[in-house]
XYZ file of C-alpha atoms in Angstrom:
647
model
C 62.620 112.411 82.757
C 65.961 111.030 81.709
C 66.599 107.279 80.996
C 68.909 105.437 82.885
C 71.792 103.605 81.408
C 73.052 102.394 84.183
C 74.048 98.839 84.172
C 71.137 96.385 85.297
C 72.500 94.482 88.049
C 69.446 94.517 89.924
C 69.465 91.086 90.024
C 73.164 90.390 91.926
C 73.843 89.716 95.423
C 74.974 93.577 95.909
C 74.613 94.808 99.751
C 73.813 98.114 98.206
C 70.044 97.016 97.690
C 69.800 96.039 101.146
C 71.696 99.375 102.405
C 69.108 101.214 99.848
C 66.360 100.126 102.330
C 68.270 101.158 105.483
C 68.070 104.738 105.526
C 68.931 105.357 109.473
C 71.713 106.836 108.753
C 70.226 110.100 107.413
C 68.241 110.235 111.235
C 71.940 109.333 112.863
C 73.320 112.260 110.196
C 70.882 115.173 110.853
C 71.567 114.397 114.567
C 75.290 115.127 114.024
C 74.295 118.310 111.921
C 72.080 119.722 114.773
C 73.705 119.133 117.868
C 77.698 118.273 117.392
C 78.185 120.598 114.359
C 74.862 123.611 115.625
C 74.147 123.725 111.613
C 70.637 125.797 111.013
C 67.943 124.468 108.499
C 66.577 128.245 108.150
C 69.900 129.727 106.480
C 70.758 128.446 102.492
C 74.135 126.384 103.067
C 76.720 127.953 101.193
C 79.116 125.840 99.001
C 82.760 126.694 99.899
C 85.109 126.455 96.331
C 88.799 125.582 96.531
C 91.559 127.404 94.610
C 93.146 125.783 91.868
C 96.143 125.359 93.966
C 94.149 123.748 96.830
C 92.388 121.489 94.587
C 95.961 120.888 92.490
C 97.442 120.080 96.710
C 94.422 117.978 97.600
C 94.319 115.875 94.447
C 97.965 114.906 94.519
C 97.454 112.120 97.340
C 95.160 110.706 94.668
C 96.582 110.734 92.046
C 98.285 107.371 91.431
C 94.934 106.198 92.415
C 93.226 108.159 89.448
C 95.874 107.073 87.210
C 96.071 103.254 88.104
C 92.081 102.718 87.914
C 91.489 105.330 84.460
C 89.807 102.721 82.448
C 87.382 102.167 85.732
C 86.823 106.256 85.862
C 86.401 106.792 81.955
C 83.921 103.910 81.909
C 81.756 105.909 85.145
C 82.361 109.090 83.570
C 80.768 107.347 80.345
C 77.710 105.818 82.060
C 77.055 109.007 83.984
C 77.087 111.119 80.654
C 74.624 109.055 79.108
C 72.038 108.872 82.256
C 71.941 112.466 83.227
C 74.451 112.569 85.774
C 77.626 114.563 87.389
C 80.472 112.655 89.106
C 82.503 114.042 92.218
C 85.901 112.292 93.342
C 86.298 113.676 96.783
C 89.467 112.803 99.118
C 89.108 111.713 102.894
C 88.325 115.535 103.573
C 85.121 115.882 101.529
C 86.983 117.988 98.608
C 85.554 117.528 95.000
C 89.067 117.074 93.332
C 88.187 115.245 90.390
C 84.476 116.341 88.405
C 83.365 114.812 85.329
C 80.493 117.343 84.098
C 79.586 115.566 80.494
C 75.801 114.989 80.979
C 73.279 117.256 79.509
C 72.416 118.230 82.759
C 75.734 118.916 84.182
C 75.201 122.743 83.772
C 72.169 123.026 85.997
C 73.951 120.751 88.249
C 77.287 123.075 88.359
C 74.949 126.024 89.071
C 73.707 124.421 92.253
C 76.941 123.545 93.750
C 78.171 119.384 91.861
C 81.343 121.009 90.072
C 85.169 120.656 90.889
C 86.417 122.079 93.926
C 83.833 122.344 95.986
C 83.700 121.278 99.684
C 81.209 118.785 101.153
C 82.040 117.766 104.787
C 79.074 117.013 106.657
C 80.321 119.937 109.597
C 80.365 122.243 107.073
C 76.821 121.365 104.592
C 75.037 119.672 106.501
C 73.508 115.737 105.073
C 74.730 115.365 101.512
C 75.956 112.440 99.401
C 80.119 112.448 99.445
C 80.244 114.135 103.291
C 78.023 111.524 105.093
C 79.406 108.929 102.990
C 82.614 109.468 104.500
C 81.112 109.892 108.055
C 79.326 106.182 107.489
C 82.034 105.212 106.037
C 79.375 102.897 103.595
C 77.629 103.268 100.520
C 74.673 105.676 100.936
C 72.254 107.678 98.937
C 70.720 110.809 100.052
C 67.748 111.870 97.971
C 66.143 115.065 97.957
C 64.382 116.371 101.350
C 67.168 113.846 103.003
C 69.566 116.739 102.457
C 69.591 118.920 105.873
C 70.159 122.002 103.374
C 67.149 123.645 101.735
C 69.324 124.430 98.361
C 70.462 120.860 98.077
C 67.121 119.029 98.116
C 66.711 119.325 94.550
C 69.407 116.653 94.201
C 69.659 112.192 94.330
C 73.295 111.588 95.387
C 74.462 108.298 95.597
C 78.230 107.718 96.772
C 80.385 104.829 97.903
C 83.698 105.339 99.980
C 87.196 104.388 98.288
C 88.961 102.495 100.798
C 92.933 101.605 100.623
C 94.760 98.273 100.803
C 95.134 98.537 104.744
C 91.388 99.815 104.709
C 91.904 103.498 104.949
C 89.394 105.812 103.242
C 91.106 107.351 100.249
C 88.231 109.766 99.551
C 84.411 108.309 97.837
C 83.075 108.402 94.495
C 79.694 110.098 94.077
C 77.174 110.625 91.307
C 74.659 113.481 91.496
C 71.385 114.120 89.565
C 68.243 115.657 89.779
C 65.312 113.850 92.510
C 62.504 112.529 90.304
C 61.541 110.751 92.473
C 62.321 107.285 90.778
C 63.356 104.558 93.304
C 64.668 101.834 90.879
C 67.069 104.729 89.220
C 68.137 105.568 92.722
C 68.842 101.738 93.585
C 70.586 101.686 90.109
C 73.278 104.307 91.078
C 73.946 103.377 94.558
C 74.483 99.688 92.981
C 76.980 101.315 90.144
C 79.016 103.258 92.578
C 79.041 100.475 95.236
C 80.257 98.002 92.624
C 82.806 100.358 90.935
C 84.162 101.650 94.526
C 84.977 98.139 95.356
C 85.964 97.215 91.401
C 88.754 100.187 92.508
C 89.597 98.787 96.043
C 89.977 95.397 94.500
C 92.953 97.293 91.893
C 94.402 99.031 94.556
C 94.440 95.836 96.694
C 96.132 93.767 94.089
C 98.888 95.914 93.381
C 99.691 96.478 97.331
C 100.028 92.576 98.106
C 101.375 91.718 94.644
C 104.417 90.077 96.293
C 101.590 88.085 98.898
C 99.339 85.546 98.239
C 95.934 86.345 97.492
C 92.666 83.993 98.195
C 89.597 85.291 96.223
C 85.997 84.373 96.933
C 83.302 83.630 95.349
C 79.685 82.078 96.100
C 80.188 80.963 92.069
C 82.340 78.541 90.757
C 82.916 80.754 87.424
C 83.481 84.402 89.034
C 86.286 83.004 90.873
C 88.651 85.162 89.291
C 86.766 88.391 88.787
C 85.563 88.488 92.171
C 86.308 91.765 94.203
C 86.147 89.285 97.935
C 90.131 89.561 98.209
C 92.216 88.018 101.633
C 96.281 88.844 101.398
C 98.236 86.876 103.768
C 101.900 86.400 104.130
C 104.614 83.739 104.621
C 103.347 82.969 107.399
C 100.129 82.369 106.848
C 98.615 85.611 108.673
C 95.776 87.422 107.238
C 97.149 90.692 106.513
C 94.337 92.775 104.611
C 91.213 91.764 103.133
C 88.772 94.104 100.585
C 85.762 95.644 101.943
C 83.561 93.238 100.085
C 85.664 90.295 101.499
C 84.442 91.513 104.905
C 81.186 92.200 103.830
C 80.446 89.025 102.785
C 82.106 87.279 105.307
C 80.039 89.322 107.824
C 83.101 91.708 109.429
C 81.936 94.567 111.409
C 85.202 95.202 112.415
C 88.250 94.962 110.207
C 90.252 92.802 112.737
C 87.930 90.442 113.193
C 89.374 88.488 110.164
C 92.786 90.690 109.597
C 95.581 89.658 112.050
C 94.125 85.992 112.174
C 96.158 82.805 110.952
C 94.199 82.113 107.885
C 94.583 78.297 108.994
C 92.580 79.040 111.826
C 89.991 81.046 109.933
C 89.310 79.483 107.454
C 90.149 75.759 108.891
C 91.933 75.140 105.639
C 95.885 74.935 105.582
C 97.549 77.103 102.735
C 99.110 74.199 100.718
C 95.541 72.763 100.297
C 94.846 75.748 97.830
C 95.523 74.734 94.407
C 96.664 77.969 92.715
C 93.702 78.731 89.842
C 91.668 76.260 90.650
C 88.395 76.734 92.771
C 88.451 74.639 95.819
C 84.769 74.597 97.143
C 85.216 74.922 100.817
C 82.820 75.027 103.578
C 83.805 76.761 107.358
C 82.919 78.347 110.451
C 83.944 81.867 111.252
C 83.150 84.180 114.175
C 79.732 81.697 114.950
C 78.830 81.584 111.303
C 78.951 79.150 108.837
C 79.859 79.709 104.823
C 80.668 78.072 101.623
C 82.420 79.778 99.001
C 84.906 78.657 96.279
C 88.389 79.679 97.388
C 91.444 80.386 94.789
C 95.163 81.642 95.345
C 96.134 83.965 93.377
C 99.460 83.607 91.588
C 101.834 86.239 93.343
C 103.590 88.352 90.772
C 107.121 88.893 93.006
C 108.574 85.854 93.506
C 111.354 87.040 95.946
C 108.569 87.261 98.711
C 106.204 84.067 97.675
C 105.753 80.894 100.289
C 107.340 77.722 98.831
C 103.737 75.568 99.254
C 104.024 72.104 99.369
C 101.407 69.800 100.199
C 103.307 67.842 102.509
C 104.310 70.078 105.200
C 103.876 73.305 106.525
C 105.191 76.799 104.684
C 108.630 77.587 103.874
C 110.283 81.070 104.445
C 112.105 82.122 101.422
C 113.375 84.981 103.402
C 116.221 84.021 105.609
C 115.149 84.236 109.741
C 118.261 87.332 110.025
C 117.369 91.029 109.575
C 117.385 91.683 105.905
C 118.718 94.976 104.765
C 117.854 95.376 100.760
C 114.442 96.986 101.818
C 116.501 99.613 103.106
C 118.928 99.825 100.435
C 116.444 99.564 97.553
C 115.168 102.962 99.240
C 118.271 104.651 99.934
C 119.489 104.968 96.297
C 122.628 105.901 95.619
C 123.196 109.057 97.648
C 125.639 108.646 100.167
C 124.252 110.064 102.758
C 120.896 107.999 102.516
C 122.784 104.862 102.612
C 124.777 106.105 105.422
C 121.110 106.588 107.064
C 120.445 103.241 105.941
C 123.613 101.112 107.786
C 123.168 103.374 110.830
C 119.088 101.932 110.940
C 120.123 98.483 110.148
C 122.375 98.588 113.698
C 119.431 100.022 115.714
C 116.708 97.629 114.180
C 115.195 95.241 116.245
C 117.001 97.048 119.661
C 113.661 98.252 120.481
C 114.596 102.120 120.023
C 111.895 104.988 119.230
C 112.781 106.501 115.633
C 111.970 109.772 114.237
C 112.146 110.675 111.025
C 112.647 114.299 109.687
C 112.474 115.920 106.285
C 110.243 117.981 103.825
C 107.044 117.324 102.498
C 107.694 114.598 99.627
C 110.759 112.931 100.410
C 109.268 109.552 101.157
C 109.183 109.412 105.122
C 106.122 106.888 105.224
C 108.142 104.591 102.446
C 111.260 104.902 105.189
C 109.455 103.675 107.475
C 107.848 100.855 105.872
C 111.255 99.912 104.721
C 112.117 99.970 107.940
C 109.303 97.770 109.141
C 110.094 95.034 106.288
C 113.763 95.051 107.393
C 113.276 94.242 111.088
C 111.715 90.931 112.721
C 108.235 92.133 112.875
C 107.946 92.281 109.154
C 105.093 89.892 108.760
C 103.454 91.167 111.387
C 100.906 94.858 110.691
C 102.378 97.909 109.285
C 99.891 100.995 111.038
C 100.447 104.354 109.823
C 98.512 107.159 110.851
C 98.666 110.578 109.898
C 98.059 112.868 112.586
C 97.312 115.774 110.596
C 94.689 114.440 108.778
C 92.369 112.965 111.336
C 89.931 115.624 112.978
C 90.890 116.467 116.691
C 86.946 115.400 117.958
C 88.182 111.984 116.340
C 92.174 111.153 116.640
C 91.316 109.318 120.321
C 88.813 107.046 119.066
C 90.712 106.457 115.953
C 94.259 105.492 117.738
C 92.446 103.964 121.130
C 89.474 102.465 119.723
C 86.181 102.463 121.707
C 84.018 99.899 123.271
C 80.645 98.342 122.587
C 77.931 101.071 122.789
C 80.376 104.060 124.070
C 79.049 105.861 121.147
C 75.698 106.977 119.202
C 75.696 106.282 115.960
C 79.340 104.070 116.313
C 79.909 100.395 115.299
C 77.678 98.264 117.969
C 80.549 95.977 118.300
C 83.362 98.825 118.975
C 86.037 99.286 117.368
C 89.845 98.782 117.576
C 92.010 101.529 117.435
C 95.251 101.809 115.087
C 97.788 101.301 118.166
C 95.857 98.049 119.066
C 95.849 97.266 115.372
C 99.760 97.424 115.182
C 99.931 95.174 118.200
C 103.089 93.397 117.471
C 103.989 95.030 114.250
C 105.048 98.472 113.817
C 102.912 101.701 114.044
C 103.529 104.680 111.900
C 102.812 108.205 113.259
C 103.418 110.445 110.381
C 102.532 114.527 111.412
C 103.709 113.672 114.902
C 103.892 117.307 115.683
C 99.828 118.602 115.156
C 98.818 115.420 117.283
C 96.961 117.624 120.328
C 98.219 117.917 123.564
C 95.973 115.499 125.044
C 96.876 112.735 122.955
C 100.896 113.572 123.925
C 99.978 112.970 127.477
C 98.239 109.917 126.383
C 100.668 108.143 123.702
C 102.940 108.884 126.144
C 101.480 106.612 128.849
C 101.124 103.834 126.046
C 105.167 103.837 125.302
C 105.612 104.027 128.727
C 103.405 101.025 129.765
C 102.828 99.033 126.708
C 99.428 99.301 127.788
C 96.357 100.886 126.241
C 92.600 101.529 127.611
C 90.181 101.652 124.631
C 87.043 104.899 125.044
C 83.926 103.475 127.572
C 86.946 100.525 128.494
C 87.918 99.818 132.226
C 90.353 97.106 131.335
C 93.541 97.562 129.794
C 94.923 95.728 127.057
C 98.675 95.260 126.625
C 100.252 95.713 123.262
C 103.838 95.284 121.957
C 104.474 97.931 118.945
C 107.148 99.378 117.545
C 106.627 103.224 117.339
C 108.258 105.175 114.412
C 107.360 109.193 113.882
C 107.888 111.580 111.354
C 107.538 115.342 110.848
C 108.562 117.526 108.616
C 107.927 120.304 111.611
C 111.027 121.614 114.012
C 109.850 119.818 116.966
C 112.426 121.308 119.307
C 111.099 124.251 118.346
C 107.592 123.084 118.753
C 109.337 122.185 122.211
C 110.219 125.177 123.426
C 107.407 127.001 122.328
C 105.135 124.639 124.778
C 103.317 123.490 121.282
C 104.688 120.212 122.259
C 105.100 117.936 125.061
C 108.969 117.849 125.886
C 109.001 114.610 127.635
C 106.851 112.590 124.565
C 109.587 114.637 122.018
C 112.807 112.836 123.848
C 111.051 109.335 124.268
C 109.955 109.586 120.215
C 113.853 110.521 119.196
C 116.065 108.361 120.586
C 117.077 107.660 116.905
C 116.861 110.470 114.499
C 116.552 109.839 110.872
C 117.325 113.127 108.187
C 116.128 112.369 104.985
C 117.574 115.137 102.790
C 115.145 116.633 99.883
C 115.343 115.955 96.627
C 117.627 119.085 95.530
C 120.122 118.122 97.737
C 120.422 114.372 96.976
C 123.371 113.603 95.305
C 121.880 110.412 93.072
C 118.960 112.442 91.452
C 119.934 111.228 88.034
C 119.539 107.621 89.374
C 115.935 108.584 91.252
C 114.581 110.477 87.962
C 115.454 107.391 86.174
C 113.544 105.183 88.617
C 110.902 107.266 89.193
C 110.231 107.434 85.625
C 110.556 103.557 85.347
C 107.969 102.794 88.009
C 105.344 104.724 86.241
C 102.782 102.351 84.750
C 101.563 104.856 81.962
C 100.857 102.582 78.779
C 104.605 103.706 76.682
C 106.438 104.447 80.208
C 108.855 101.406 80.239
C 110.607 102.152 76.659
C 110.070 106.208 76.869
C 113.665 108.550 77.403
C 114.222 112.236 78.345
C 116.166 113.913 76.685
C 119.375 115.927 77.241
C 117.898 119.023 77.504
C 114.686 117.693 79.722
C 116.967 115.914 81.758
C 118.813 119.100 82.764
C 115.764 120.708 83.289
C 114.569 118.438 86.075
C 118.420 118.081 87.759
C 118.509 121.739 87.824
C 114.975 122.493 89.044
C 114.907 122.801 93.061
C 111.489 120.642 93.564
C 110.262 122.112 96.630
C 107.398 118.845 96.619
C 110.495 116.481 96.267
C 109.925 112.804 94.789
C 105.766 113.087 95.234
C 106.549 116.609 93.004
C 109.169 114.622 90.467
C 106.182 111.615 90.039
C 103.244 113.812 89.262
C 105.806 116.050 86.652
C 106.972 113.051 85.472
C 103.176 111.368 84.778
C 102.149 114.594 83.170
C 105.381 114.766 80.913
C 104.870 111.029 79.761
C 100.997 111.464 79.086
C 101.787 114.987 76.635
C 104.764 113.850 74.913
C 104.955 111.780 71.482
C 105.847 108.287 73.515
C 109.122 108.062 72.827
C 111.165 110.903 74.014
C 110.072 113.631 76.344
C 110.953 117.015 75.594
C 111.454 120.389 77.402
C 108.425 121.468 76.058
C 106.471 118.316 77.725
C 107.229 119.176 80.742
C 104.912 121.586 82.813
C 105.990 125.146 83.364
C 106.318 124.906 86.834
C 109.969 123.285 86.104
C 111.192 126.791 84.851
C 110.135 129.102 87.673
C 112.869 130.104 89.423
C 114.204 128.701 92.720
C 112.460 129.988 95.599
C 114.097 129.184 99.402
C 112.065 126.042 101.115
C 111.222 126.956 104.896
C 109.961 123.495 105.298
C 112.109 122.535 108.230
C 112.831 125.904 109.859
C 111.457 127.259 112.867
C 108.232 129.211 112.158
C 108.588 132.698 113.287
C 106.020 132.647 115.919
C 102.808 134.875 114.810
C 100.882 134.303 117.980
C 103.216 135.939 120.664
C 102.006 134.970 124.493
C 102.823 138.490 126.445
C 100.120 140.078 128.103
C 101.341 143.215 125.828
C 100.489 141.533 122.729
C 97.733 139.552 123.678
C 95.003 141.993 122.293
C 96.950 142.077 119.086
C 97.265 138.264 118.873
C 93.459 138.264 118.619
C 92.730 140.716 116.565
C 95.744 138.948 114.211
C 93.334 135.259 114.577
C 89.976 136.848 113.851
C 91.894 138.515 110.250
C 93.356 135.141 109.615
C 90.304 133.019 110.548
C 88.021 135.392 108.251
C 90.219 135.304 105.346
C 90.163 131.851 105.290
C 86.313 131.403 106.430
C 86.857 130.447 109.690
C 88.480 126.805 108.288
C 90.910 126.364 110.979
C 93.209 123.901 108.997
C 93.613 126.794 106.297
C 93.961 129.560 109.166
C 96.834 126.898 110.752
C 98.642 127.071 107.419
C 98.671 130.213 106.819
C 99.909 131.473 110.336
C 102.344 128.957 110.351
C 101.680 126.857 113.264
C 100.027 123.568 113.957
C 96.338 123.331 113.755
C 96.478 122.013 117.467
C 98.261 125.305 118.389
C 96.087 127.683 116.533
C 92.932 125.839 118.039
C 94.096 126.292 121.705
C 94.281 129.929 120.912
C 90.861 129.889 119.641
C 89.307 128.715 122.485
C 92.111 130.994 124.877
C 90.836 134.158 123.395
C 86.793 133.211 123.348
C 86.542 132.399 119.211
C 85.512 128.668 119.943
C 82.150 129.399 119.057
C 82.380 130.850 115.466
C 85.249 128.389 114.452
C 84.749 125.483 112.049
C 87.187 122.619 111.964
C 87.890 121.123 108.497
């Protein structure tokens, strides 16, 4: 049997040891496989293996991610060499992007299915380590006969969710072995990944509200500052975001039971009583509970956006109370036409007008938007964004209206609050406006209508005040006029339409290759150059993946070259293909006519589409060229519902 060198912290305070003993999630799991997703014990589950392409597609979201917490990942990816393990990075869809095979197991673990690329949703395996992780949404280990697949039971996987600064999941980290059996080694891994998951959350956190001020806690004097308990709030003193251990610890089912709050009132403590690095030991009550922890600010690296603290009186705004433009600005460039875009917002701002923004894949509509959001007079209040393509139809309701106590099996006891009542008097983000179903239209609708929303299992209504901004990079008149999508919802969400142009046609890409390039915090990035001949190369190539493209080429250019200067041949080949015509924006030609006279052909078209692509309807969506709402109302209109799986 192989010796564990996992790090002993079988002594600390870790809620994975607790969560070790609660194993009800594997009954609530097995549930889910049996009767919402009809998955059979009798047949072997078969892994499904991305292309290099998909895995390349799926990984970029993570990427800066990867990069940012490297020292974090080399150190698992040591540990798990040394105790017989294989690591997994999956994103929010179950995907392995990211494998670290090193162990001298990692062979016989490849063979049975823990290798790169491979798919682990719970709808589509069954019970495993990364899938129900991300179902729970906790730290979980599932240990031999706990996986619903025969083939997988061989197998101890232990994996912890990665969770954003506005407590998204990003994907989960998970390490795989062999069973043996061995309880302590199993307690030892879930502890690891636990601790390093929220080590990452804790990077990711600090970097997000670097211009905030940040409280950490600790129940220790000393571990003050290397705590991962972190509480952002802003200038006026409102709890923005807090780490997943800060709720933990604090006892925070739901995220908005502490986030949202005046931190005054939460922590009966005003701001200016912090002492910044120095431990104030601080006892209070908070949702009918009563703590003591050691509370320090943080020192906030941008001091544009800091409070002035004094300790007599209350916070001072450094910002001045009238709309502030540079967010938009700083994000504009220097292309004329942006910062056209950019005076036009500044005169709707704050007039309580619907925007939608439209452009390809990559040009930075979600960092519009937030730019938008810090410019306008709800700029300390939340900042929602959802992405409507991303969320699973069976869960986009509960995850925009929320859902009251006990409305579901297996869902938080205490409910939970959906995004839209989240952004209650900040702004709300709906990026992938156009694959939101046709339900949810008719619903959304309503709630820009009335300013009203009724959470799932909820008779009362509760009023909200958002701001609504949407983005697509979709035709959505065309979406329009092929019924795809509600006309009514399209004219209320575009009152104000915002083009951002793509990269190849941006008239300042010298300028946004020079930033770009400058914001990369690769050790060597600050003092690095291109040369003449690179820098040609990237102003002449047509980046079809715009600025997210130009970062990742960019990050892989400065990690190959010599430090100093990076050369044509640092950069990947991809830059010297030649220019092929973006569709992006352009209506789809419609592959799923609706006459009666090509109605049998229609079918015949889905079932070849759907099998080529293993019946995973997001894949199928993609490559018919319509939305994956469309494609699955023609599933169930032609009788496939049956044989489809949704990933």
């Amino acid at each position: 049997m192989h010796h564990s060198h996992f790090p002993d912290n079988s002594k600390s305070h870790n809620p994975a040891e607790s969560q070790f003993c609660d194993t009800s999630y594997i009954k609530t799991s097995w549930e889910r496989c049996k009767h919402r997703y009809k998955l059979s014990q009798a047949s072997k589950t078969e892994i499904l293996t991305l292309t290099e392409r998909e895995i390349r597609e799926k990984c970029e979201p993570l990427e800066q991610l990867m990069h940012d917490s490297s020292s974090i990942i080399e150190r698992v990816r040591q540990v798990a060499r040394q105790s017989g393990y294989s690591v997994l990075i999956s994103n929010e869809e179950g995907a392995a992007v990211k494998a670290f095979t090193d162990s001298d197991l990692s062979v016989e673990l490849e063979n049975g299915g823990i290798r790169l690329g491979t798919l682990w949703p719970e709808s589509l395996v069954g019970t495993n380590g990364l899938g129900t992780c991300l179902e729970e949404n906790r730290p979980i280990t599932v240990n031999a006969s706990e996986h619903f697949g025969e083939n997988l039971q061989a197998f101890s996987c232990s994996a912890a969710p990665l969770i954003g600064a506005d407590g998204s999941i990003l994907g989960a980290l998970n390490l795989s072995t062999f069973a043996s059996g061995n309880l302590i080694n199993q307690a030892l891994a879930l502890n690891f990944v636990t601790e390093t998951a929220d080590e990452i959350e804790a990077l990711i956190f600090l970097k997000a509200y670097a211009g905030r001020y940040i409280v950490s806690l600790s129940s220790e004097m000393l571990s003050t500052h290397n705590t991962n308990a972190l509480i952002a709030f802003n200038d006026d003193c409102t709890i923005i975001s807090a780490t997943t251990p800060a709720l933990r610890q604090l006892n925070c089912q739901n995220r908005y039971d502490l986030v949202g709050r005046s931190f005054q009132d939460a922590f009966q403590l005003k701001a200016e009583d912090l002492a910044q690095g120095s431990p104030l030991n601080h006892q209070f009550h908070l949702n009918g509970h009563k703590y003591r922890f050691h509370l320090v600010l943080l020192s906030a690296q941008n001091q544009a956006s800091k409070l002035s603290l004094h300790r007599t009186g209350s916070p001072t705004k450094i910002w001045p109370s009238k709309t502030n433009a540079q967010p938009l600005l700083e994000t504009a460039g220097r292309d004329p036409e942006l910062l056209q875009q950019a005076k036009r917002c500044m005169r709707v701002i704050d007039k309580g007008l619907s925007i939608l923004l439209q452009g390809e894949t990559g040009t930075g509509k979600e960092v519009w938007a937030r730019a938008l959001h810090d410019c306008s007079e709800r700029k300390n209040k939340p900042f929602v964004a959802v992405n409507c393509a991303a969320i699973p139809e069976s869960l986009i309701e509960s995850e925009l209206f929320g859902y009251g106590a006990g409305t579901f099996t297996g869902g938080l006891k205490s409910g939970k609050v959906g995004k839209i009542e989240a952004s209650n008097g900040g702004t709300l983000f709906l990026d992938e406006i156009g694959d939101m179903p046709a339900e949810m239209q008719a619903r959304l609708l309503r709630v820009l209508a009335e300013g009203e929303i009724v959470p799932l299992g909820e008779v009362k209504p509760v009023a909200v005040d958002i701001n609504v901004i949407c983005a697509s990079h979709r035709d959505l008149e065309h979406y329009v006029s092929q019924g795809d999508f509600r006309e009514d919802l399209y004219y209320r969400i575009s009152v104000f339409k915002v083009s951002l142009p793509a990269l190849r046609e941006r008239q300042d890409k010298k300028h946004i290759i020079q930033r770009v390039l400058n914001s990369l915090k690769i050790e060597g990035a600050d003092s690095i150059s291109l040369s003449p001949k690179a820098e040609d190369a990237l102003l002449n190539y047509h980046w079809p993946g715009n600025i997210r493209q130009l970062k990742n080429v960019l990050q892989y250019a400065v990690c190959i070259s010599d430090g100093i200067q990076i050369k044509t041949d640092d950069l990947p080949e991809e830059v010297f293909k030649p220019q092929v015509e973006n569709t992006a924006l352009k209506a789809p030609t419609a592959p799923l006519a609706h006459s009666e006279v090509a109605n049998h052909a229609e079918k015949e078209q889905l079932i070849a589409t759907l099998e080529q692509n293993r019946w995973i309807v997001t894949r199928a969506a993609k490559a018919l060229g319509v939305s994956r709402s469309t494609l699955h109302r023609k599933i169930k209109m032609h009788g496939l519902l049956l044989d489809a799986q949704e990933h």
